[in-house]
Amino acid sequence: MAKQFEDFDANLAGEEGKTEETKTSWFKRIKKGINTKTSEKKETPEGLWAKCPECNYICTVTELREHLFVCPKCSYHHRISSQEYFELLYDNGQFTELFDNIRSKDFLEFTDLKPYKKRLEDIWSKTDLKDSMRVATGTIYGHGIVIACMDFEFIGGSLGSVMGEKFSRAVDYCIAHKQAYMVISKSGGARMMESAFSLMQLAKTSGKLSQLSDAKLPYISLLTDPTFGGISASFGMLGDLNIAEPGALIGFAGPRVIKETIKKDLPEGFQRSEFILEHGFLDFIVPRKGLKDKLGVVLGHFKS
Amino acid sequence: MPTNANRQFLDFEKPIKDLIEEIEHAKHRQEKTKIDMSDVIQRLDQSILDKRKEITRSLSSWQRVQLSRHPDRPYTLKYIEKMTTNFVELYGDRNVKDDKAMVGGFASLDGETVMIIGQQKGINTKMRQLRNFGMANPEGYRKALRLMRLAEKFNKPVITLIDTPGAFPGLEAEERGQGEAIARNIYEMVRLKVPVICVIIGEGASGGALGIGVGDKVFMMENTWYTVISPESCSSILWRSWDKKEVAAEQLRLTADKMLGFGLIDGIIPEPTGGAHWDYNESARILKDYLVPVIKELKLTAPEQRTNNRIEKFGKMGFWEEV
């Protein structure tokens, strides 16, 4: 039973067990590192080893952290949290978190194998996260920007009412303070436990984006591994720029569902960032190490 | 419309099937023996009507789902045929191809030109394949958007009839940007300057439905469902089994009455007793009578106000707490 719950998030993304939770024992260790409350995070103990799922390269978590959680050998991009993105991108790692008082409510009293309410309480007790998206404001090379970033560990980064509301308030904030907007996606899609309410967030967020567009403020959508379902069918694909990290799985339907539907094996590299770029849906792919610099240049272009 | 001889029945409709068979027997006997059976037949007809009433009175969520998928249920083109005149079907997305799972065109509704768009399911095995079971590819959504823009240009209201088990999860669909196509439609529909009315006439599954489902008014017909995922897929993901579809349907609160209670739709359009499949003419008449005054009313609002209202309406949807 415990195992069942463990790869819950993996299945939200419709993946075939190739996620942190299911891949190897290595992941359990890294997960522990990332799951550590953000306030205590800096003190990751030395000597914790990490193994790359792509090339099996083994290094310490500290070394991995220095490389921004990108494998030093094969450049595999590990999933990281909102905290790490904020620290990486904002000047001097300085930012102000916004709307962090909003959290999910089990309005429908939805119960699958576990009540939604219990699911929420479990995550709240395990992490500092209130929901699957955090919003912050700060500067990147001096350009004011609001970043809304998803956390995969919170029910698979799923899109529910809270994400929709935070997204909306973030847009309002951008308009009020004339700041650019960036969303970092990492999600299995809509949150089923909020049923049609989660679906309607697609329309809600699109409406807000149209207001942002009228205000002539840039919107950058950064897609990271994985981005599926309701995210790619709404704001994920609606950026003035749609960009992605290398090798990220991005798509509407999950690979498992597609495979079951067409009853054929999927081609190598299917739904990876490079595939999405080749088919014309990304502006560019940017490695995590070059992300901040590239954003700085781009934000400059939007301004001048 | 199916005749009694070739009707198909859901499991919970079986009592009706038996009554129909009894009528056939009675008719047969009447012919053979020349004894007047009209009293019996009349009584049986009344029993059928009572049974239809009784069945729809106490439907479970899953039974509503079953009714929404009834093989005899009228589809988009049937409603267009019965509700409108001068329908001119328009094909193609001007880009890749014509998606047979998404149909649309100009038509006259109560003397006024409207653009009607909707997913189309097939009426027999061959047609079901041609229509891809009502699952549109990206080109279907782009065709729909092209038609909506055309309507906007000539200031004609848009009506969408939604009936899909989902956007097609195929390899080519991904290559051609299924996510982007739906996202673009949602985004553009929010801003469309003409009145937009959406009606769920059968299945309303997730992004595939919302891709033509952002309107000033969104209605559901009585025996339809609308939510973020089909009960079957929800069961397989959350319960890890395909057998919990009934529970999933219940938990998802996907029926019209629940959706209206949540404020996620604007109204429920009744169906003939027992479901739309019993009487196409009546179903279309009820729908038409609903649509005509709503279009008139929406036209009174200025276009900019209308889009603002639309953004605000969807902007209110959701539940959360502030701590």
XYZ file of C-alpha atoms in Angstrom:
627
model
C 0.000 0.000 0.000
C 2.762 2.374 0.907
C 4.364 1.702 -2.435
C 1.096 2.517 -4.120
C 1.008 5.971 -2.728
C 4.613 6.498 -3.450
C 4.374 6.619 -7.228
C 1.142 8.526 -7.150
C 2.790 11.623 -8.570
C 4.483 9.689 -11.300
C 1.166 8.512 -12.573
C -0.345 11.953 -12.572
C 2.175 12.738 -15.263
C 1.260 9.546 -17.054
C 4.836 8.405 -17.050
C 6.172 4.950 -16.984
C 7.737 4.881 -13.604
C 10.698 6.944 -14.692
C 10.454 9.468 -11.936
C 12.283 10.345 -8.794
C 9.927 8.258 -6.753
C 10.123 5.101 -8.783
C 13.455 5.087 -10.532
C 16.125 3.873 -8.169
C 17.026 3.903 -4.565
C 19.253 6.855 -5.413
C 16.202 9.009 -5.709
C 15.061 8.300 -2.232
C 18.142 9.946 -0.915
C 17.905 13.006 -3.110
C 14.239 13.271 -2.329
C 15.071 13.440 1.295
C 17.470 16.254 0.511
C 14.872 18.227 -1.380
C 12.105 17.399 1.028
C 13.988 18.879 3.928
C 12.152 21.944 5.115
C 13.460 24.846 3.119
C 14.513 26.686 6.230
C 16.882 23.861 7.160
C 17.881 23.055 3.638
C 21.303 24.691 3.640
C 22.634 22.150 6.045
C 22.466 19.175 3.750
C 24.975 16.833 5.347
C 28.207 16.102 3.532
C 28.718 12.604 2.353
C 25.250 12.049 0.966
C 25.752 10.461 -2.405
C 23.688 10.906 -5.504
C 23.571 8.808 -8.611
C 22.500 10.192 -11.991
C 19.567 8.221 -13.422
C 20.779 8.818 -16.962
C 24.493 8.022 -16.812
C 24.859 6.491 -13.348
C 27.497 9.065 -12.434
C 27.892 9.227 -8.684
C 28.648 12.438 -6.852
C 27.833 14.086 -3.542
C 24.668 16.061 -3.143
C 26.826 19.060 -2.356
C 28.596 18.722 -5.678
C 25.263 18.264 -7.428
C 23.951 21.383 -5.736
C 26.983 23.360 -6.918
C 26.080 22.271 -10.429
C 22.496 23.505 -9.909
C 21.271 19.917 -9.781
C 22.494 19.246 -13.292
C 24.573 16.085 -13.638
C 28.224 17.215 -14.008
C 28.850 14.406 -16.470
C 25.819 14.091 -18.754
C 23.918 17.328 -18.019
C 20.777 15.504 -16.901
C 18.521 18.122 -15.281
C 17.175 16.903 -11.948
C 13.841 18.202 -10.748
C 14.278 21.047 -8.306
C 11.900 23.034 -6.148
C 10.594 26.565 -6.367
C 13.004 27.619 -3.635
C 15.976 26.566 -5.727
C 14.706 28.325 -8.835
C 14.074 31.537 -6.913
C 17.548 31.447 -5.386
C 19.120 30.645 -8.714
C 17.352 33.294 -10.744
C 16.825 36.330 -8.547
C 19.698 38.781 -8.098
C 21.706 37.808 -5.010
C 19.116 35.145 -4.327
C 16.897 37.896 -2.908
C 13.159 37.778 -3.430
C 9.862 38.436 -1.710
C 7.275 35.715 -1.678
C 3.725 36.759 -2.542
C 0.305 35.360 -1.665
C 1.774 32.615 0.482
C -1.289 32.644 2.709
C -3.518 30.906 0.184
C -3.963 27.193 0.500
C -6.162 24.410 -0.816
C -9.470 23.495 0.655
C -11.303 20.220 0.241
C -14.493 21.848 -0.920
C -15.870 18.718 -2.614
C -14.868 16.291 0.171
C -13.263 14.197 -2.532
C -12.163 10.733 -1.524
C -10.274 8.260 -3.646
C -7.945 5.782 -1.956
C -7.268 8.565 0.505
C -9.397 11.615 1.321
C -8.149 14.741 -0.426
C -8.204 16.490 2.932
C -5.847 13.899 4.372
C -3.618 14.122 1.337
C -3.304 17.865 1.854
C -2.666 17.566 5.575
C 0.053 14.991 4.985
C 1.936 17.241 2.622
C 1.518 20.292 4.810
C 3.026 18.404 7.692
C 5.907 17.103 5.598
C 6.892 20.302 3.808
C 6.764 24.071 4.042
C 4.651 24.172 0.913
C 1.054 25.348 1.037
C 0.277 24.306 -2.500
C 1.848 23.328 -5.796
C 2.779 26.853 -6.836
C 4.779 29.596 -5.149
C 4.947 33.162 -6.380
C 7.783 35.615 -5.764
C 8.937 38.998 -6.947
C 12.459 40.316 -7.319
C 14.891 41.329 -10.014
C 16.924 39.493 -12.645
C 19.863 41.677 -13.697
C 17.851 44.602 -12.443
C 14.672 43.789 -14.351
C 11.664 43.466 -12.071
C 9.973 40.131 -12.563
C 7.341 37.995 -10.880
C 8.058 34.287 -11.036
C 5.381 31.699 -10.332
C 7.015 28.328 -9.885
C 5.486 24.905 -9.384
C 6.604 22.315 -6.860
C 6.260 18.791 -8.156
C 6.327 17.261 -4.715
C 2.974 18.853 -3.912
C 0.513 16.374 -5.510
C 2.532 16.217 -8.697
C 2.531 19.980 -9.186
C -1.133 19.635 -10.035
C -3.233 22.569 -11.161
C -6.040 23.311 -8.756
C -7.937 26.349 -7.524
C -5.015 27.655 -5.497
C -2.661 27.648 -8.448
C -5.292 29.400 -10.534
C -5.849 32.038 -7.869
C -2.141 32.622 -7.219
C -1.552 32.856 -10.952
C -4.316 35.444 -11.231
C -3.059 37.534 -8.349
C 0.459 37.326 -9.758
C -0.801 38.790 -13.024
C -2.583 41.577 -11.148
C 0.654 42.269 -9.287
C 2.611 42.412 -12.549
C 0.149 44.892 -14.008
C 0.128 47.035 -10.867
C 3.947 47.082 -10.600
C 4.774 46.931 -14.321
C 6.791 43.775 -13.971
C 7.417 40.913 -16.351
C 5.857 37.533 -15.600
C 7.427 34.130 -15.766
C 5.851 30.795 -14.931
C 8.009 27.750 -14.322
C 5.893 24.686 -15.015
C 6.457 21.233 -13.626
C 3.216 19.381 -13.358
C 1.270 16.261 -14.209
C -1.734 18.398 -15.119
C -5.031 19.259 -13.504
C -5.821 18.203 -9.939
C -8.530 15.576 -10.255
C -9.596 15.964 -6.627
C -10.926 19.410 -7.493
C -12.856 18.041 -10.440
C -14.372 20.657 -12.754
C -13.009 23.476 -10.574
C -9.511 22.502 -11.656
C -10.572 22.413 -15.308
C -11.981 25.926 -15.071
C -8.583 27.217 -13.958
C -7.515 26.849 -17.588
C -10.050 29.474 -18.582
C -9.412 31.586 -15.493
C -5.658 31.830 -16.093
C -6.098 32.431 -19.827
C -8.388 35.337 -19.051
C -5.750 36.863 -16.805
C -3.073 36.386 -19.463
C -5.178 38.337 -21.883
C -5.178 41.237 -19.399
C -1.404 40.946 -19.032
C -1.102 41.043 -22.791
C -3.248 44.192 -22.976
C -0.855 45.788 -20.469
C 1.998 44.958 -22.890
C 3.957 43.118 -20.234
C 6.066 40.119 -21.251
C 5.037 36.624 -20.263
C 7.637 33.871 -20.356
C 6.622 30.252 -19.953
C 9.465 27.984 -18.859
C 8.583 24.318 -19.188
C 10.536 21.846 -17.099
C 10.302 18.127 -16.579
C 7.444 17.157 -16.659
C 4.742 19.463 -18.065
C 1.496 17.801 -19.073
C -2.262 18.050 -19.456
C -3.987 21.170 -18.254
C -0.749 23.132 -18.064
C 0.269 22.585 -21.671
C -3.372 23.065 -22.679
C -3.385 26.536 -21.149
C -0.785 29.015 -19.882
C 2.138 26.630 -20.442
C 1.851 27.068 -24.192
C 0.680 30.681 -24.210
C 3.948 32.469 -23.496
C 5.242 35.395 -25.505
C 8.165 33.049 -25.231
C 7.748 29.334 -24.625
C 11.081 27.981 -23.454
C 12.214 24.743 -21.843
C 15.008 23.013 -20.018
C 16.826 20.317 -22.018
C 15.345 16.843 -22.063
C 12.123 17.780 -20.275
C 9.030 15.697 -21.021
C 6.356 18.040 -22.333
C 3.016 17.158 -23.828
C -0.754 17.149 -23.652
C -1.448 13.443 -23.167
C 1.020 11.347 -21.181
C 3.202 8.822 -23.035
C 1.472 5.879 -21.363
C -1.960 6.994 -22.528
C -0.714 7.587 -26.071
C 0.965 4.212 -26.178
C -2.229 2.522 -25.025
C -4.251 4.423 -27.605
C -2.130 3.856 -30.683
C -0.828 0.463 -29.519
C 2.655 1.196 -30.840
C 5.958 2.038 -29.238
C 6.744 5.709 -29.131
C 9.786 6.997 -31.008
C 12.987 7.834 -29.181
C 12.929 11.328 -27.770
C 9.151 11.643 -28.153
C 7.743 14.614 -26.176
C 11.203 15.734 -25.054
C 12.008 19.465 -25.222
C 14.089 18.910 -28.358
C 11.126 17.177 -30.036
C 8.791 20.007 -29.041
C 11.247 22.578 -30.397
C 11.592 20.688 -33.704
C 7.818 20.713 -34.078
C 7.712 24.440 -33.618
C 6.234 24.937 -30.169
C 9.267 26.280 -28.303
C 11.251 29.449 -28.870
C 14.406 27.942 -27.448
C 15.846 25.411 -25.049
C 18.094 26.706 -22.315
C 20.263 24.723 -19.883
C 19.751 25.628 -16.260
C 23.248 27.095 -16.032
C 22.550 29.605 -18.789
C 18.988 30.362 -17.756
C 19.530 33.509 -15.731
C 21.858 35.111 -18.278
C 19.533 34.373 -21.139
C 16.548 35.751 -19.220
C 18.541 38.896 -18.530
C 19.161 39.397 -22.257
C 15.588 38.633 -23.212
C 14.087 40.931 -20.572
C 16.395 43.650 -21.905
C 15.016 43.140 -25.413
C 11.458 43.399 -24.170
C 12.235 46.657 -22.431
C 14.315 48.590 -24.948
C -34.432 8.933 -35.213
C -34.451 5.243 -34.294
C -37.784 3.464 -34.510
C -38.902 1.154 -31.724
C -37.700 -1.792 -33.795
C -34.078 -0.700 -33.937
C -33.650 1.133 -30.659
C -30.700 0.295 -28.457
C -31.117 0.014 -24.706
C -28.863 0.620 -21.750
C -28.951 -1.929 -18.935
C -31.262 0.190 -16.803
C -33.531 0.815 -19.791
C -34.290 -2.887 -20.165
C -37.784 -2.626 -18.577
C -38.703 -0.257 -21.401
C -37.435 -2.717 -23.938
C -39.700 -5.367 -22.438
C -42.705 -3.062 -22.641
C -41.962 -2.266 -26.269
C -41.769 -5.955 -27.014
C -45.125 -6.439 -25.323
C -46.639 -3.808 -27.576
C -45.243 -5.525 -30.625
C -46.769 -8.777 -29.429
C -50.116 -7.112 -28.863
C -50.036 -5.580 -32.326
C -49.134 -8.887 -33.796
C -51.941 -10.626 -32.001
C -54.390 -7.939 -33.061
C -53.472 -8.482 -36.653
C -53.789 -12.219 -36.389
C -56.963 -12.499 -34.334
C -58.621 -9.245 -35.426
C -59.442 -8.565 -31.780
C -59.162 -4.898 -30.862
C -56.104 -4.512 -28.649
C -55.902 -0.707 -28.736
C -56.756 -0.454 -25.034
C -53.864 -2.720 -24.140
C -51.501 -0.914 -26.474
C -52.507 2.459 -25.117
C -51.953 1.242 -21.580
C -48.559 -0.108 -22.518
C -47.603 3.174 -24.207
C -48.490 4.951 -20.997
C -46.406 2.445 -19.024
C -43.424 3.184 -21.264
C -43.783 6.887 -20.630
C -44.128 6.260 -16.881
C -41.076 4.024 -16.959
C -39.043 6.679 -18.792
C -40.079 9.181 -16.161
C -39.288 6.826 -13.336
C -35.865 5.947 -14.700
C -34.729 9.550 -15.098
C -35.997 10.490 -11.668
C -33.401 8.523 -9.788
C -30.313 8.344 -11.951
C -26.879 7.840 -10.451
C -23.978 9.913 -11.748
C -22.692 6.926 -13.653
C -26.089 6.363 -15.274
C -26.048 9.970 -16.467
C -22.661 9.259 -18.004
C -24.148 6.217 -19.702
C -27.072 8.281 -21.026
C -24.681 10.940 -22.338
C -23.058 8.157 -24.376
C -26.287 6.507 -25.451
C -25.745 5.070 -28.935
C -29.031 6.607 -30.105
C -28.280 10.047 -28.698
C -28.491 12.967 -31.125
C -25.158 14.532 -32.055
C -24.137 18.006 -33.192
C -25.148 17.692 -36.853
C -28.538 16.321 -35.811
C -29.215 19.379 -33.653
C -28.058 21.637 -36.465
C -30.374 19.843 -38.894
C -33.355 20.067 -36.554
C -32.791 23.570 -35.140
C -31.543 25.595 -38.083
C -32.017 26.287 -41.757
C -29.519 27.272 -44.470
C -26.671 25.428 -42.803
C -23.449 25.829 -44.756
C -20.834 23.478 -43.433
C -17.278 24.798 -43.584
C -14.297 22.513 -43.640
C -10.612 22.598 -42.823
C -8.182 24.477 -40.627
C -6.384 26.084 -43.622
C -3.237 24.447 -42.356
C -3.112 20.668 -42.141
C -6.451 19.055 -42.954
C -10.137 18.805 -42.204
C -10.868 17.169 -38.873
C -14.059 15.135 -39.147
C -14.425 15.033 -35.356
C -15.113 18.783 -35.339
C -17.824 20.257 -37.527
C -19.138 23.760 -38.001
C -20.576 26.400 -40.230
C -23.010 29.254 -40.650
C -26.698 28.562 -40.142
C -29.934 30.452 -39.610
C -31.392 30.072 -36.163
C -34.805 31.655 -35.784
C -34.047 33.841 -38.792
C -30.672 34.983 -37.594
C -27.254 33.876 -38.808
C -25.100 32.160 -36.225
C -21.898 30.149 -36.325
C -22.457 26.673 -34.907
C -19.455 24.516 -34.042
C -19.239 21.187 -32.267
C -17.646 17.811 -31.930
C -19.317 15.149 -34.017
C -19.587 11.467 -33.226
C -20.407 8.796 -35.784
C -23.788 7.086 -35.972
C -22.484 3.656 -36.978
C -19.206 1.746 -36.735
C -17.808 3.125 -39.972
C -18.814 6.685 -39.181
C -17.560 6.414 -35.635
C -14.110 5.690 -37.006
C -14.336 8.501 -39.528
C -15.371 10.889 -36.751
C -12.688 9.452 -34.471
C -15.330 8.936 -31.750
C -15.649 12.686 -31.356
C -12.025 13.103 -30.330
C -10.587 16.064 -32.206
C -6.967 16.512 -33.205
C -5.215 19.892 -33.078
C -6.496 20.713 -36.565
C -10.037 20.288 -35.248
C -9.476 22.917 -32.585
C -7.766 25.179 -35.124
C -10.657 24.720 -37.517
C -13.024 25.695 -34.707
C -10.939 28.781 -33.985
C -10.873 29.728 -37.658
C -14.653 29.575 -37.772
C -14.988 31.578 -34.565
C -12.780 34.315 -36.001
C -14.848 34.284 -39.164
C -17.964 34.756 -37.052
C -16.293 37.577 -35.171
C -15.349 39.336 -38.398
C -18.952 39.344 -39.572
C -20.371 39.924 -36.123
C -22.286 36.661 -35.806
C -22.888 34.930 -32.477
C -21.063 31.670 -31.851
C -22.785 28.553 -30.514
C -20.693 25.537 -29.606
C -22.164 22.093 -29.011
C -19.804 20.015 -26.910
C -19.748 16.233 -27.038
C -16.357 14.610 -26.644
C -14.689 11.898 -24.565
C -11.558 14.060 -24.796
C -9.070 15.530 -27.218
C -7.372 12.736 -29.140
C -4.268 11.386 -27.350
C -2.304 10.421 -30.448
C 1.248 10.658 -31.660
C 0.508 13.073 -34.506
C -1.736 15.073 -32.191
C 1.278 15.692 -29.963
C 3.517 16.491 -32.926
C 1.074 19.094 -34.120
C 0.626 20.605 -30.673
C -2.600 19.354 -29.102
C -1.866 21.337 -25.939
C -1.087 24.524 -27.817
C -4.194 24.203 -29.984
C -6.496 23.893 -26.970
C -4.644 26.609 -25.058
C -4.940 28.991 -28.021
C -8.663 28.319 -28.344
C -9.307 28.950 -24.666
C -7.285 32.158 -24.822
C -8.969 33.427 -27.977
C -12.475 32.459 -26.847
C -12.040 34.542 -23.724
C -11.499 37.566 -25.964
C -13.964 36.846 -28.752
C -15.966 40.015 -29.443
C -19.219 38.281 -30.350
C -21.618 36.472 -27.994
C -20.489 32.912 -27.294
C -22.838 30.255 -25.952
C -21.617 26.761 -25.147
C -23.816 23.752 -24.559
C -22.714 20.341 -23.371
C -24.969 18.028 -25.383
C -23.257 14.756 -24.413
C -19.822 14.202 -22.958
C -17.773 17.120 -21.670
C -14.340 15.704 -21.028
C -11.630 17.998 -19.845
C -9.516 20.212 -22.105
C -11.041 18.558 -25.122
C -14.379 20.080 -24.117
C -13.085 23.391 -22.788
C -11.201 23.889 -26.073
C -14.543 25.018 -27.506
C -16.151 25.697 -24.129
C -15.346 29.224 -22.991
C -18.491 31.287 -23.362
C -20.633 34.085 -21.963
C -23.111 31.375 -21.066
C -22.357 27.699 -20.597
C -25.244 25.255 -20.379
C -25.481 21.545 -19.843
C -28.259 19.377 -21.112
C -29.956 17.289 -18.464
C -28.228 13.965 -19.124
C -24.671 15.044 -19.734
C -21.457 15.299 -17.774
C -18.638 17.823 -17.666
C -15.434 17.589 -15.687
C -11.678 17.419 -15.771
C -11.301 13.731 -16.663
C -13.480 10.818 -17.700
C -14.643 8.652 -14.782
C -12.785 5.670 -16.284
C -9.432 7.462 -16.501
C -9.954 8.962 -13.065
C -10.590 5.492 -11.687
C -7.475 4.105 -13.338
C -5.243 6.896 -12.041
C -6.603 7.532 -8.551
C -7.932 4.071 -7.724
C -5.421 2.194 -9.869
C -8.201 0.094 -11.311
C -10.720 0.426 -14.136
C -13.522 -0.897 -11.902
C -14.168 2.212 -9.848
C -15.731 4.284 -12.583
C -19.072 4.504 -10.780
C -17.422 5.750 -7.590
C -15.230 8.112 -9.584
C -18.291 9.514 -11.372
C -19.916 10.105 -7.983
C -16.808 11.720 -6.494
C -16.201 13.962 -9.486
C -19.657 15.576 -9.144
C -19.857 15.737 -12.890
C -23.628 15.997 -13.434
C -25.479 19.103 -14.539
C -27.230 19.693 -11.207
C -23.935 19.587 -9.293
C -22.198 21.820 -11.827
C -25.002 24.353 -11.587
C -24.810 24.218 -7.797
C -21.102 25.010 -7.968
C -21.773 27.981 -10.223
C -19.597 26.504 -12.939
C -22.415 26.505 -15.501
C -25.290 28.900 -16.120
C -28.192 26.558 -16.584
C -29.562 23.112 -17.313
C -31.450 22.441 -20.517
C -34.139 19.782 -20.054
C -34.404 16.774 -22.314
C -37.473 14.792 -23.394
C -38.589 12.310 -20.730
C -36.087 9.467 -20.539
C -33.369 11.322 -22.436
C -32.662 13.149 -25.692
C -32.538 9.869 -27.625
C -36.292 9.371 -27.277
C -37.231 12.366 -29.380
C -34.778 14.303 -31.545
C -37.334 16.873 -32.654
C -38.334 17.669 -29.121
C -34.704 17.829 -27.913
C -33.792 20.240 -30.674
C -36.887 22.335 -30.057
C -36.116 22.699 -26.359
C -32.506 23.625 -27.112
C -33.512 26.148 -29.728
C -36.074 27.756 -27.431
C -33.323 28.111 -24.863
C -30.733 29.583 -27.184
C -32.768 32.203 -29.016
C -33.588 34.496 -26.055
C -30.076 34.084 -24.605
C -28.504 35.324 -27.839
C -30.885 38.278 -27.863
C -30.003 39.131 -24.296
C -26.243 38.851 -24.808
C -26.407 41.144 -27.812
C -27.567 43.963 -25.560
C -24.153 44.117 -23.891
C -21.301 45.998 -25.560
C -18.565 43.678 -26.903
C -15.868 44.952 -24.551
C -18.137 44.640 -21.550
C -19.028 41.163 -22.644
C -15.420 39.960 -22.774
C -14.715 41.615 -19.434
C -17.695 39.827 -17.929
C -16.403 36.583 -19.381
C -12.967 37.029 -17.808
C -14.567 37.958 -14.505
C -16.955 35.025 -14.570
C -14.193 32.454 -15.006
C -11.939 34.443 -12.694
C -14.298 33.748 -9.787
C -14.147 29.989 -10.168
C -12.256 28.052 -7.541
C -12.117 27.462 -3.807
C -9.318 28.058 -1.368
C -8.708 29.346 2.107
C -6.485 32.127 3.334
C -4.508 31.388 6.459
